[in-house]
Amino acid sequence: MAAVKRGHRDDLSDVAPLAKKAREPETAEQRVLEIIKCSGNKGVSDEDLIRACPVLTIDERVDVVNKLITSNAITLHKVKDTLRYKYKGPTASTPGDANTEELVVFNLIRDSGRKGIWIRDVRIKSNLGLPRLKKILKSLETKKAIKAVKSVAAARKIVYMLFDLEPDSSITGGAWYSNQEFESEFIEILTKHSYKFLEAKKSKALKNTTIRSPLVKYNTSYATADRVLEFISKTGISKVRLTVEDIISILDLLVYDGLAAKRVNSEGKLEYRSTKTLLSRNAVSFLPCGSCPVIKRCSDANQLNCLNCKHMKIWTTI
């Protein structure tokens, strides 16, 4: 029994220096930071820190956490009425003079990324009252930490995101919107120029006398969206920066209108080729009767007839 007691005293003598060393500020900060960093996106709560660092007193733990938050090493999040600390890493800088509530709101907005977050969602997740939340948002906007962006999906809907982020196209509408207004004329111009390029590409391929194989001529008459984008960029008709995805959406319009065909090449890229409609259209083909879903009920004997048809009246006044 004496040996056991002596061994127990030896263990305590070994732990005491470690406990004292763990209380040193620099070592404590490194230890707490490593614990939070290893937790990943889950983060740690105060209870987790108490279990992981039992040698730290309450005042020491609070002091270490506050220093890490002030130095932007960690961030504060509210998850189901529990405050959790997460490792920040190489992300956007947090306002240095932000209080606890501002940090919670800032982190919610930062986590939303380029799509932003609606004020209602911030209020629900932060559990803050609307008047208080509006003051916090105004304060963060003044500090240029966040910004408000209007969404094209709803005229009155405003989302918040980090000040330096470029809004997602789902929020701004991308290249097809200007000041929240749909640019139909711009799309029509792009469609015409894209079709013009495809027609020139096909004509050049078919007139190439050095190629005798009809199959090779057919394959070379296709063009990728990258080539169309390059052509559009050289014309200078677009004042905004277009992407390949934007051009694909324009080319798909040509496909839907029966003016182009598309396929996937051996590299996995979409290719487009101009086509011509099987039947030429004249003035009669534009009559609304041709696409009327109740044409069978249209008769002089019925109330529904061409004399009181609103679609016919519109067509005759064009």
GROMACS .gro file of C-alpha atoms in nm:
model
  318
    1MET     CA    1   0.000   0.000   0.000
    2ALA     CA    2   0.290   0.230   0.081
    3ALA     CA    3   0.429   0.175  -0.270
    4VAL     CA    4   0.096   0.265  -0.420
    5LYS     CA    5   0.076   0.587  -0.217
    6ARG     CA    6   0.430   0.678  -0.315
    7GLY     CA    7   0.353   0.618  -0.678
    8HIS     CA    8   0.041   0.834  -0.649
    9ARG     CA    9   0.248   1.117  -0.506
   10ASP     CA   10   0.495   1.080  -0.793
   11ASP     CA   11   0.209   1.112  -1.043
   12LEU     CA   12   0.089   1.433  -0.881
   13SER     CA   13   0.439   1.574  -0.888
   14ASP     CA   14   0.452   1.508  -1.263
   15VAL     CA   15   0.113   1.666  -1.331
   16ALA     CA   16   0.173   1.982  -1.128
   17PRO     CA   17   0.442   2.130  -1.361
   18LEU     CA   18   0.224   2.051  -1.665
   19ALA     CA   19  -0.078   2.219  -1.506
   20LYS     CA   20   0.130   2.523  -1.421
   21LYS     CA   21   0.273   2.533  -1.773
   22ALA     CA   22  -0.076   2.505  -1.925
   23ARG     CA   23  -0.181   2.814  -1.731
   24GLU     CA   24   0.085   3.025  -1.901
   25PRO     CA   25  -0.096   3.265  -2.138
   26GLU     CA   26   0.095   3.183  -2.457
   27THR     CA   27   0.067   2.809  -2.410
   28ALA     CA   28  -0.302   2.834  -2.314
   29GLU     CA   29  -0.383   3.033  -2.627
   30GLN     CA   30  -0.204   2.781  -2.848
   31ARG     CA   31  -0.380   2.491  -2.675
   32VAL     CA   32  -0.728   2.645  -2.702
   33LEU     CA   33  -0.668   2.749  -3.062
   34GLU     CA   34  -0.556   2.396  -3.155
   35ILE     CA   35  -0.868   2.247  -2.991
   36ILE     CA   36  -1.097   2.484  -3.181
   37LYS     CA   37  -0.905   2.428  -3.505
   38CYS     CA   38  -0.935   2.049  -3.479
   39SER     CA   39  -1.311   2.073  -3.422
   40GLY     CA   40  -1.361   2.179  -3.784
   41ASN     CA   41  -1.693   2.330  -3.883
   42LYS     CA   42  -1.863   2.188  -3.573
   43GLY     CA   43  -1.682   2.423  -3.338
   44VAL     CA   44  -1.654   2.393  -2.960
   45SER     CA   45  -1.861   2.529  -2.674
   46ASP     CA   46  -1.750   2.658  -2.334
   47GLU     CA   47  -1.833   2.317  -2.186
   48ASP     CA   48  -1.603   2.152  -2.443
   49LEU     CA   49  -1.318   2.388  -2.347
   50ILE     CA   50  -1.373   2.316  -1.978
   51ARG     CA   51  -1.340   1.942  -2.040
   52ALA     CA   52  -1.039   1.983  -2.272
   53CYS     CA   53  -0.856   2.237  -2.051
   54PRO     CA   54  -0.957   2.165  -1.690
   55VAL     CA   55  -0.643   2.335  -1.556
   56LEU     CA   56  -0.764   2.676  -1.676
   57THR     CA   57  -0.975   2.884  -1.442
   58ILE     CA   58  -1.289   3.060  -1.565
   59ASP     CA   59  -1.114   3.398  -1.582
   60GLU     CA   60  -0.815   3.251  -1.767
   61ARG     CA   61  -1.036   3.073  -2.018
   62VAL     CA   62  -1.245   3.386  -2.083
   63ASP     CA   63  -0.929   3.594  -2.124
   64VAL     CA   64  -0.779   3.346  -2.374
   65VAL     CA   65  -1.100   3.323  -2.579
   66ASN     CA   66  -1.140   3.702  -2.592
   67LYS     CA   67  -0.782   3.742  -2.713
   68LEU     CA   68  -0.836   3.484  -2.988
   69ILE     CA   69  -1.157   3.657  -3.099
   70THR     CA   70  -0.993   4.000  -3.095
   71SER     CA   71  -0.700   3.872  -3.300
   72ASN     CA   72  -0.946   3.725  -3.555
   73ALA     CA   73  -0.812   3.375  -3.497
   74ILE     CA   74  -1.154   3.233  -3.410
   75THR     CA   75  -1.516   3.331  -3.468
   76LEU     CA   76  -1.824   3.316  -3.251
   77HIS     CA   77  -2.140   3.138  -3.370
   78LYS     CA   78  -2.480   3.078  -3.214
   79VAL     CA   79  -2.607   2.723  -3.273
   80LYS     CA   80  -2.935   2.621  -3.109
   81ASP     CA   81  -2.905   2.872  -2.823
   82THR     CA   82  -2.543   2.768  -2.763
   83LEU     CA   83  -2.239   2.981  -2.839
   84ARG     CA   84  -1.969   2.787  -3.024
   85TYR     CA   85  -1.620   2.891  -3.126
   86LYS     CA   86  -1.488   2.805  -3.472
   87TYR     CA   87  -1.147   2.837  -3.626
   88LYS     CA   88  -1.148   3.123  -3.869
   89GLY     CA   89  -0.860   3.039  -4.101
   90PRO     CA   90  -0.768   3.252  -4.405
   91THR     CA   91  -1.108   3.421  -4.455
   92ALA     CA   92  -1.251   3.769  -4.448
   93SER     CA   93  -1.147   3.992  -4.161
   94THR     CA   94  -1.389   4.051  -3.876
   95PRO     CA   95  -1.446   4.407  -3.753
   96GLY     CA   96  -1.198   4.456  -3.471
   97ASP     CA   97  -1.431   4.660  -3.248
   98ALA     CA   98  -1.735   4.433  -3.298
   99ASN     CA   99  -1.924   4.318  -2.990
  100THR     CA  100  -2.062   3.969  -2.932
  101GLU     CA  101  -2.395   4.031  -3.107
  102GLU     CA  102  -2.224   4.190  -3.407
  103LEU     CA  103  -1.989   3.892  -3.433
  104VAL     CA  104  -2.282   3.648  -3.435
  105VAL     CA  105  -2.457   3.844  -3.713
  106PHE     CA  106  -2.133   3.891  -3.908
  107ASN     CA  107  -2.054   3.519  -3.901
  108LEU     CA  108  -2.404   3.427  -4.019
  109ILE     CA  109  -2.366   3.665  -4.313
  110ARG     CA  110  -2.016   3.539  -4.390
  111ASP     CA  111  -2.132   3.176  -4.392
  112SER     CA  112  -2.400   3.262  -4.652
  113GLY     CA  113  -2.128   3.330  -4.912
  114ARG     CA  114  -2.206   3.498  -5.244
  115LYS     CA  115  -2.577   3.419  -5.225
  116GLY     CA  116  -2.622   3.628  -4.913
  117ILE     CA  117  -2.878   3.587  -4.638
  118TRP     CA  118  -3.220   3.742  -4.585
  119ILE     CA  119  -3.279   3.954  -4.274
  120ARG     CA  120  -3.555   3.717  -4.162
  121ASP     CA  121  -3.311   3.423  -4.163
  122VAL     CA  122  -3.054   3.628  -3.970
  123ARG     CA  123  -3.318   3.717  -3.711
  124ILE     CA  124  -3.425   3.353  -3.668
  125LYS     CA  125  -3.071   3.215  -3.644
  126SER     CA  126  -2.938   3.491  -3.417
  127ASN     CA  127  -3.251   3.507  -3.200
  128LEU     CA  128  -3.226   3.886  -3.199
  129GLY     CA  129  -3.516   4.129  -3.205
  130LEU     CA  130  -3.579   4.309  -3.533
  131PRO     CA  131  -3.506   4.665  -3.403
  132ARG     CA  132  -3.178   4.550  -3.246
  133LEU     CA  133  -3.083   4.350  -3.557
  134LYS     CA  134  -3.141   4.649  -3.784
  135LYS     CA  135  -2.905   4.859  -3.571
  136ILE     CA  136  -2.639   4.588  -3.588
  137LEU     CA  137  -2.673   4.558  -3.966
  138LYS     CA  138  -2.648   4.935  -4.000
  139SER     CA  139  -2.337   4.937  -3.784
  140LEU     CA  140  -2.170   4.662  -3.990
  141GLU     CA  141  -2.260   4.844  -4.313
  142THR     CA  142  -2.105   5.164  -4.179
  143LYS     CA  143  -1.786   4.972  -4.101
  144LYS     CA  144  -1.795   4.835  -4.460
  145ALA     CA  145  -1.792   4.482  -4.326
  146ILE     CA  146  -2.114   4.386  -4.506
  147LYS     CA  147  -2.339   4.523  -4.780
  148ALA     CA  148  -2.704   4.499  -4.878
  149VAL     CA  149  -2.790   4.369  -5.226
  150LYS     CA  150  -3.131   4.371  -5.393
  151SER     CA  151  -3.243   4.038  -5.536
  152VAL     CA  152  -3.400   4.012  -5.881
  153ALA     CA  153  -3.616   3.727  -5.751
  154ALA     CA  154  -3.825   3.971  -5.544
  155ALA     CA  155  -3.837   4.349  -5.575
  156ARG     CA  156  -3.847   4.407  -5.199
  157LYS     CA  157  -3.611   4.130  -5.097
  158ILE     CA  158  -3.269   4.244  -4.976
  159VAL     CA  159  -2.991   4.002  -4.886
  160TYR     CA  160  -2.674   4.074  -4.690
  161MET     CA  161  -2.326   3.950  -4.775
  162LEU     CA  162  -1.964   4.043  -4.707
  163PHE     CA  163  -1.862   4.381  -4.844
  164ASP     CA  164  -1.589   4.251  -5.076
  165LEU     CA  165  -1.789   3.963  -5.228
  166GLU     CA  166  -1.933   3.964  -5.579
  167PRO     CA  167  -2.303   3.865  -5.564
  168ASP     CA  168  -2.407   3.535  -5.719
  169SER     CA  169  -2.582   3.550  -6.058
  170SER     CA  170  -2.896   3.409  -5.895
  171ILE     CA  171  -2.916   3.733  -5.695
  172THR     CA  172  -2.823   3.988  -5.962
  173GLY     CA  173  -2.964   3.801  -6.261
  174GLY     CA  174  -2.622   3.790  -6.421
  175ALA     CA  175  -2.559   3.953  -6.756
  176TRP     CA  176  -2.929   3.955  -6.847
  177TYR     CA  177  -3.028   4.215  -6.589
  178SER     CA  178  -2.937   4.581  -6.553
  179ASN     CA  179  -3.063   4.770  -6.249
  180GLN     CA  180  -3.299   4.477  -6.182
  181GLU     CA  181  -3.455   4.512  -6.529
  182PHE     CA  182  -3.450   4.227  -6.781
  183GLU     CA  183  -3.245   4.321  -7.090
  184SER     CA  184  -3.455   4.158  -7.363
  185GLU     CA  185  -3.302   4.373  -7.640
  186PHE     CA  186  -2.951   4.275  -7.535
  187ILE     CA  187  -3.044   3.907  -7.548
  188GLU     CA  188  -3.195   3.951  -7.895
  189ILE     CA  189  -2.875   4.116  -8.021
  190LEU     CA  190  -2.660   3.837  -7.879
  191THR     CA  191  -2.889   3.574  -8.030
  192LYS     CA  192  -2.864   3.729  -8.376
  193HIS     CA  193  -2.485   3.758  -8.363
  194SER     CA  194  -2.449   3.402  -8.231
  195TYR     CA  195  -2.664   3.268  -8.514
  196LYS     CA  196  -2.466   3.477  -8.762
  197PHE     CA  197  -2.144   3.317  -8.639
  198LEU     CA  198  -2.288   2.964  -8.663
  199GLU     CA  199  -2.412   3.031  -9.015
  200ALA     CA  200  -2.069   3.161  -9.122
  201LYS     CA  201  -1.903   2.861  -8.960
  202LYS     CA  202  -2.127   2.616  -9.145
  203SER     CA  203  -2.097   2.799  -9.477
  204LYS     CA  204  -1.718   2.802  -9.455
  205ALA     CA  205  -1.707   2.430  -9.375
  206LEU     CA  206  -1.937   2.336  -9.665
  207LYS     CA  207  -1.746   2.552  -9.917
  208ASN     CA  208  -1.407   2.414  -9.813
  209THR     CA  209  -1.287   2.238 -10.127
  210THR     CA  210  -0.987   2.083  -9.952
  211ILE     CA  211  -1.222   1.858  -9.755
  212ARG     CA  212  -1.399   1.600  -9.969
  213SER     CA  213  -1.564   1.390  -9.702
  214PRO     CA  214  -1.922   1.507  -9.632
  215LEU     CA  215  -1.895   1.370  -9.278
  216VAL     CA  216  -1.583   1.573  -9.204
  217LYS     CA  217  -1.748   1.885  -9.345
  218TYR     CA  218  -2.050   1.821  -9.127
  219ASN     CA  219  -1.839   1.780  -8.813
  220THR     CA  220  -1.633   2.092  -8.881
  221SER     CA  221  -1.950   2.299  -8.921
  222TYR     CA  222  -2.008   2.271  -8.544
  223ALA     CA  223  -1.870   2.533  -8.303
  224THR     CA  224  -1.826   2.530  -7.926
  225ALA     CA  225  -1.957   2.799  -7.694
  226ASP     CA  226  -1.596   2.909  -7.635
  227ARG     CA  227  -1.558   3.000  -8.003
  228VAL     CA  228  -1.887   3.188  -8.004
  229LEU     CA  229  -1.785   3.375  -7.689
  230GLU     CA  230  -1.455   3.470  -7.853
  231PHE     CA  231  -1.644   3.607  -8.153
  232ILE     CA  232  -1.891   3.802  -7.937
  233SER     CA  233  -1.607   3.951  -7.733
  234LYS     CA  234  -1.428   4.073  -8.047
  235THR     CA  235  -1.740   4.247  -8.176
  236GLY     CA  236  -1.759   4.462  -7.863
  237ILE     CA  237  -2.139   4.453  -7.851
  238SER     CA  238  -2.141   4.353  -7.484
  239LYS     CA  239  -2.044   4.604  -7.217
  240VAL     CA  240  -2.056   4.337  -6.945
  241ARG     CA  241  -1.824   4.042  -6.905
  242LEU     CA  242  -1.990   3.732  -7.049
  243THR     CA  243  -1.910   3.376  -6.950
  244VAL     CA  244  -1.930   3.049  -7.141
  245GLU     CA  245  -2.243   2.963  -6.942
  246ASP     CA  246  -2.406   3.286  -7.064
  247ILE     CA  247  -2.332   3.199  -7.426
  248ILE     CA  248  -2.462   2.844  -7.378
  249SER     CA  249  -2.794   2.985  -7.257
  250ILE     CA  250  -2.810   3.205  -7.571
  251LEU     CA  251  -2.725   2.914  -7.800
  252ASP     CA  252  -2.987   2.700  -7.628
  253LEU     CA  253  -3.244   2.963  -7.725
  254LEU     CA  254  -3.149   2.905  -8.088
  255VAL     CA  255  -3.197   2.532  -8.034
  256TYR     CA  256  -3.542   2.587  -7.883
  257ASP     CA  257  -3.636   2.807  -8.180
  258GLY     CA  258  -3.526   2.538  -8.422
  259LEU     CA  259  -3.241   2.752  -8.559
  260ALA     CA  260  -2.956   2.541  -8.421
  261ALA     CA  261  -2.871   2.188  -8.318
  262LYS     CA  262  -2.638   2.083  -8.038
  263ARG     CA  263  -2.437   1.777  -7.947
  264VAL     CA  264  -2.157   1.670  -7.713
  265ASN     CA  265  -1.816   1.620  -7.874
  266SER     CA  266  -1.547   1.369  -7.781
  267GLU     CA  267  -1.404   1.613  -7.521
  268GLY     CA  268  -1.736   1.638  -7.342
  269LYS     CA  269  -1.805   1.994  -7.462
  270LEU     CA  270  -2.128   2.116  -7.617
  271GLU     CA  271  -2.113   2.202  -7.986
  272TYR     CA  272  -2.368   2.395  -8.190
  273ARG     CA  273  -2.453   2.407  -8.561
  274SER     CA  274  -2.698   2.632  -8.739
  275THR     CA  275  -2.999   2.466  -8.898
  276LYS     CA  276  -3.282   2.580  -9.115
  277THR     CA  277  -3.648   2.521  -9.046
  278LEU     CA  278  -3.808   2.247  -9.257
  279LEU     CA  279  -4.096   2.474  -9.364
  280SER     CA  280  -4.067   2.837  -9.463
  281ARG     CA  281  -4.306   3.062  -9.274
  282ASN     CA  282  -4.534   3.320  -9.432
  283ALA     CA  283  -4.789   3.568  -9.297
  284VAL     CA  284  -5.063   3.304  -9.273
  285SER     CA  285  -4.848   3.081  -9.052
  286PHE     CA  286  -4.842   3.356  -8.790
  287LEU     CA  287  -5.221   3.352  -8.747
  288PRO     CA  288  -5.320   3.285  -8.382
  289CYS     CA  289  -5.564   3.021  -8.509
  290GLY     CA  290  -5.273   2.788  -8.582
  291SER     CA  291  -5.189   2.751  -8.213
  292CYS     CA  292  -5.535   2.811  -8.065
  293PRO     CA  293  -5.624   2.537  -7.811
  294VAL     CA  294  -6.001   2.588  -7.861
  295ILE     CA  295  -6.005   2.611  -8.242
  296LYS     CA  296  -6.261   2.327  -8.261
  297ARG     CA  297  -6.510   2.531  -8.061
  298CYS     CA  298  -6.463   2.841  -8.276
  299SER     CA  299  -6.772   2.897  -8.491
  300ASP     CA  300  -7.005   3.173  -8.605
  301ALA     CA  301  -7.286   2.991  -8.425
  302ASN     CA  302  -7.100   3.001  -8.094
  303GLN     CA  303  -7.006   3.289  -7.868
  304LEU     CA  304  -6.644   3.199  -7.933
  305ASN     CA  305  -6.563   3.311  -8.288
  306CYS     CA  306  -6.304   3.511  -8.478
  307LEU     CA  307  -6.507   3.831  -8.453
  308ASN     CA  308  -6.474   3.861  -8.074
  309CYS     CA  309  -6.141   3.677  -8.038
  310LYS     CA  310  -5.903   3.900  -7.846
  311HIS     CA  311  -5.597   3.723  -7.991
  312MET     CA  312  -5.720   3.793  -8.344
  313LYS     CA  313  -5.776   4.160  -8.256
  314ILE     CA  314  -5.422   4.189  -8.125
  315TRP     CA  315  -5.279   4.020  -8.435
  316THR     CA  316  -5.469   4.247  -8.674
  317THR     CA  317  -5.342   4.560  -8.495
  318ILE     CA  318  -4.973   4.463  -8.506
   0.00000   0.00000   0.00000
